[in-house]
XYZ file of N, CA and C in Angstrom:
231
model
N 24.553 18.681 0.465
C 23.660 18.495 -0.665
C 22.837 17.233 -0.439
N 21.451 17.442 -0.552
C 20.681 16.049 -0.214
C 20.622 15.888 -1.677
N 20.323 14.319 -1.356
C 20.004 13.620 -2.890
C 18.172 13.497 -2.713
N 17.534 13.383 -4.050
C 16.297 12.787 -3.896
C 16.372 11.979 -5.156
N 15.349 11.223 -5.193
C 15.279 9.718 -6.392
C 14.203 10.436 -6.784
N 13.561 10.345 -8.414
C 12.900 10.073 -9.262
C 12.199 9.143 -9.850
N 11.449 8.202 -10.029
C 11.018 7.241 -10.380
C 9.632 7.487 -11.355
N 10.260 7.408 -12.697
C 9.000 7.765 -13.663
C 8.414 6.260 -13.843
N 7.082 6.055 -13.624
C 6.468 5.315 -13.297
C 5.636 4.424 -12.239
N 4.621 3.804 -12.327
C 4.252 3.315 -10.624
C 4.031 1.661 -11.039
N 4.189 1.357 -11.890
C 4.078 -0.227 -11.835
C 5.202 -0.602 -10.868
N 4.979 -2.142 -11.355
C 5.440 -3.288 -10.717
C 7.460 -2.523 -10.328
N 7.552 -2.234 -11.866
C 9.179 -1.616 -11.371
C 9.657 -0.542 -10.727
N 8.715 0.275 -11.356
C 8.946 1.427 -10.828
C 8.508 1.405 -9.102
N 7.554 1.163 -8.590
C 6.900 1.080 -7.374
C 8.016 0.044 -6.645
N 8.624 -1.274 -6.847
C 9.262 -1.591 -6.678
C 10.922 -0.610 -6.636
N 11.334 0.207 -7.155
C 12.444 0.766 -6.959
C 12.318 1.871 -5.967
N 10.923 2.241 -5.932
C 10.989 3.154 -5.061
C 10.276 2.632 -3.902
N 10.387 1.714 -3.727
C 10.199 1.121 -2.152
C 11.916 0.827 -1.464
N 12.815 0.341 -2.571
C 14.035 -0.230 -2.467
C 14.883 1.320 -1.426
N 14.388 2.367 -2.880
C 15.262 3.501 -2.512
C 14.694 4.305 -1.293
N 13.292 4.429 -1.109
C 13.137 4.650 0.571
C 13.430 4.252 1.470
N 13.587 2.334 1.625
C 14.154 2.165 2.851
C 15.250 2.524 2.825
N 16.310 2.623 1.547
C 17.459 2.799 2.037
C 17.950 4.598 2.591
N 16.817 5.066 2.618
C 16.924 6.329 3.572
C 16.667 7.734 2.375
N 16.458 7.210 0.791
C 16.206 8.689 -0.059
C 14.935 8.707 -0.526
N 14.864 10.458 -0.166
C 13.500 11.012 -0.504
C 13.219 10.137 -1.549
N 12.016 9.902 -2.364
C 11.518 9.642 -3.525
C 10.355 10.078 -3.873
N 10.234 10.468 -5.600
C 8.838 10.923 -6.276
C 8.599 9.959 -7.381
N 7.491 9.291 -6.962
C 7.042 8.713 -7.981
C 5.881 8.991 -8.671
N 6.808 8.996 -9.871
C 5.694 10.030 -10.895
C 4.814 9.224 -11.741
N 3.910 9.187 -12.489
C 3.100 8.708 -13.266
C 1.991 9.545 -13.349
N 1.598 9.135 -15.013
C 0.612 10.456 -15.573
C -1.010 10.160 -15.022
N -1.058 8.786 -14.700
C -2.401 8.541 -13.919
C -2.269 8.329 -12.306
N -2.872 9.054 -11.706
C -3.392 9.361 -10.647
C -3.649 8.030 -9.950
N -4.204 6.664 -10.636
C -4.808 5.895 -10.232
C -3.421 4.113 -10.138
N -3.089 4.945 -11.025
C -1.579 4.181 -11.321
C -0.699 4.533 -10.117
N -0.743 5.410 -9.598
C -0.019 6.150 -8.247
C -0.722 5.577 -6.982
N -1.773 5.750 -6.963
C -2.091 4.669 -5.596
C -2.212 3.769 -5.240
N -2.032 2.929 -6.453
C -1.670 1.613 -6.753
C -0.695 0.974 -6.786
N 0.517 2.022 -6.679
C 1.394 1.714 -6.401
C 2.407 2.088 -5.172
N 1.659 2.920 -4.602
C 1.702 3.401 -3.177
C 1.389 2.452 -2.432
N -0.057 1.647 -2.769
C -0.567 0.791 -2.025
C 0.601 -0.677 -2.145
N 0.439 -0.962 -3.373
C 1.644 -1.865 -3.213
C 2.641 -2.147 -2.429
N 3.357 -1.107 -2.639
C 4.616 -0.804 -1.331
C 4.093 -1.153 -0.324
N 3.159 -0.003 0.206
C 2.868 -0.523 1.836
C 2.604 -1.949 2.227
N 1.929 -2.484 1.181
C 1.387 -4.160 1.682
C 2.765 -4.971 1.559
N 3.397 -4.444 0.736
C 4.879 -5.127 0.239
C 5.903 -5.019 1.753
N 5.848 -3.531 2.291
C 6.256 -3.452 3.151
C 5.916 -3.956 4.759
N 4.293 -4.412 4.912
C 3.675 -5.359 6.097
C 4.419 -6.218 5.773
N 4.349 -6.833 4.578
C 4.671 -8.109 4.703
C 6.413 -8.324 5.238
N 6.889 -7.570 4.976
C 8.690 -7.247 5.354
C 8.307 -7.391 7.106
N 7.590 -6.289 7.471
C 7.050 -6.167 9.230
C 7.014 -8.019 9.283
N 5.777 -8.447 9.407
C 5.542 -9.390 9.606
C 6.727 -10.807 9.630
N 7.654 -10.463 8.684
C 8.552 -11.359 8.649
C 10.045 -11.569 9.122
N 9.847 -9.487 9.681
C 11.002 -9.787 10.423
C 12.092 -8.865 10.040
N 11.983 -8.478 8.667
C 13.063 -8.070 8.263
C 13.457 -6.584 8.431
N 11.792 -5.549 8.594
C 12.261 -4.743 8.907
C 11.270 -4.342 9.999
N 11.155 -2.765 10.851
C 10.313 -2.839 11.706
C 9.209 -1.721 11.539
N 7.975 -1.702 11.968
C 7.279 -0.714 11.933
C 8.178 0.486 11.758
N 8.920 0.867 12.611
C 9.502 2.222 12.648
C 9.904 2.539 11.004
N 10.774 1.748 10.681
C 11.245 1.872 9.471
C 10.507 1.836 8.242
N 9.348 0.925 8.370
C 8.341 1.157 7.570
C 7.578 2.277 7.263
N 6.519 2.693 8.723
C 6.875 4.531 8.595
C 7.795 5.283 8.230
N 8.992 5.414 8.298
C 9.828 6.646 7.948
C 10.094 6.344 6.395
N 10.187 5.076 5.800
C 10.140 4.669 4.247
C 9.270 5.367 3.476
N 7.749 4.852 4.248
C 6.326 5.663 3.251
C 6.646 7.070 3.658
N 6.869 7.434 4.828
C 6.658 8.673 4.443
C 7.802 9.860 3.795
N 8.869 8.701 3.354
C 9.429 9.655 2.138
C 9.079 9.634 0.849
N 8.228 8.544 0.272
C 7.486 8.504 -0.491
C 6.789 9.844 -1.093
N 6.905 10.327 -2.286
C 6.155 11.235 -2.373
C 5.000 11.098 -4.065
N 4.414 11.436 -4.221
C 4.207 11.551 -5.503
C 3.725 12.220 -6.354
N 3.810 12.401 -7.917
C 3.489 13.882 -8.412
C 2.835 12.770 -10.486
N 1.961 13.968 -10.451
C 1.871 13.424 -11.925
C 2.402 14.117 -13.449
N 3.202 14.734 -12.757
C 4.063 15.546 -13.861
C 5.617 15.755 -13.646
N 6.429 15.604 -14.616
C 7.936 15.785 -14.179
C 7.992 16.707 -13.635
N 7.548 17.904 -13.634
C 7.984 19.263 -13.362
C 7.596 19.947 -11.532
């Protein structure tokens, strides 16, 4: 049985939890009802995540395989 994460919302917390729960290896959907709120918080992550590259902590590789479990949708369903 795979697990996947949910994350209703794309702010600061939500975008933040679902950066946490990708690296640690689960799918995630982060949902929010604006479209614009979603790439904004997509974008977040990724810059959130250079900056991780850059410092060491984690590596390109892992950074790719993080975003791209990332998913996102603007409806629960």
């Amino acid at each position: 049985m795979s697990e996947q994460i949910a994350v209703v919302g794309a702010g600061q917390m939500g975008s933040g939890i679902a950066h946490v729960a990708a690296l640690t290896g689960f799918p995630v959907t982060m949902i929010d009802v604006a479209e614009a709120a979603l790439e904004k918080g997509r974008a977040t992550i990724a810059g959130n995540m250079d900056r991780q590259v850059k410092k060491g902590t984690i590596d390109t590789a892992a950074r790719d395989a993080a975003l791209s479990r990332i998913t996102t949708a603007t409806a629960l369903d």
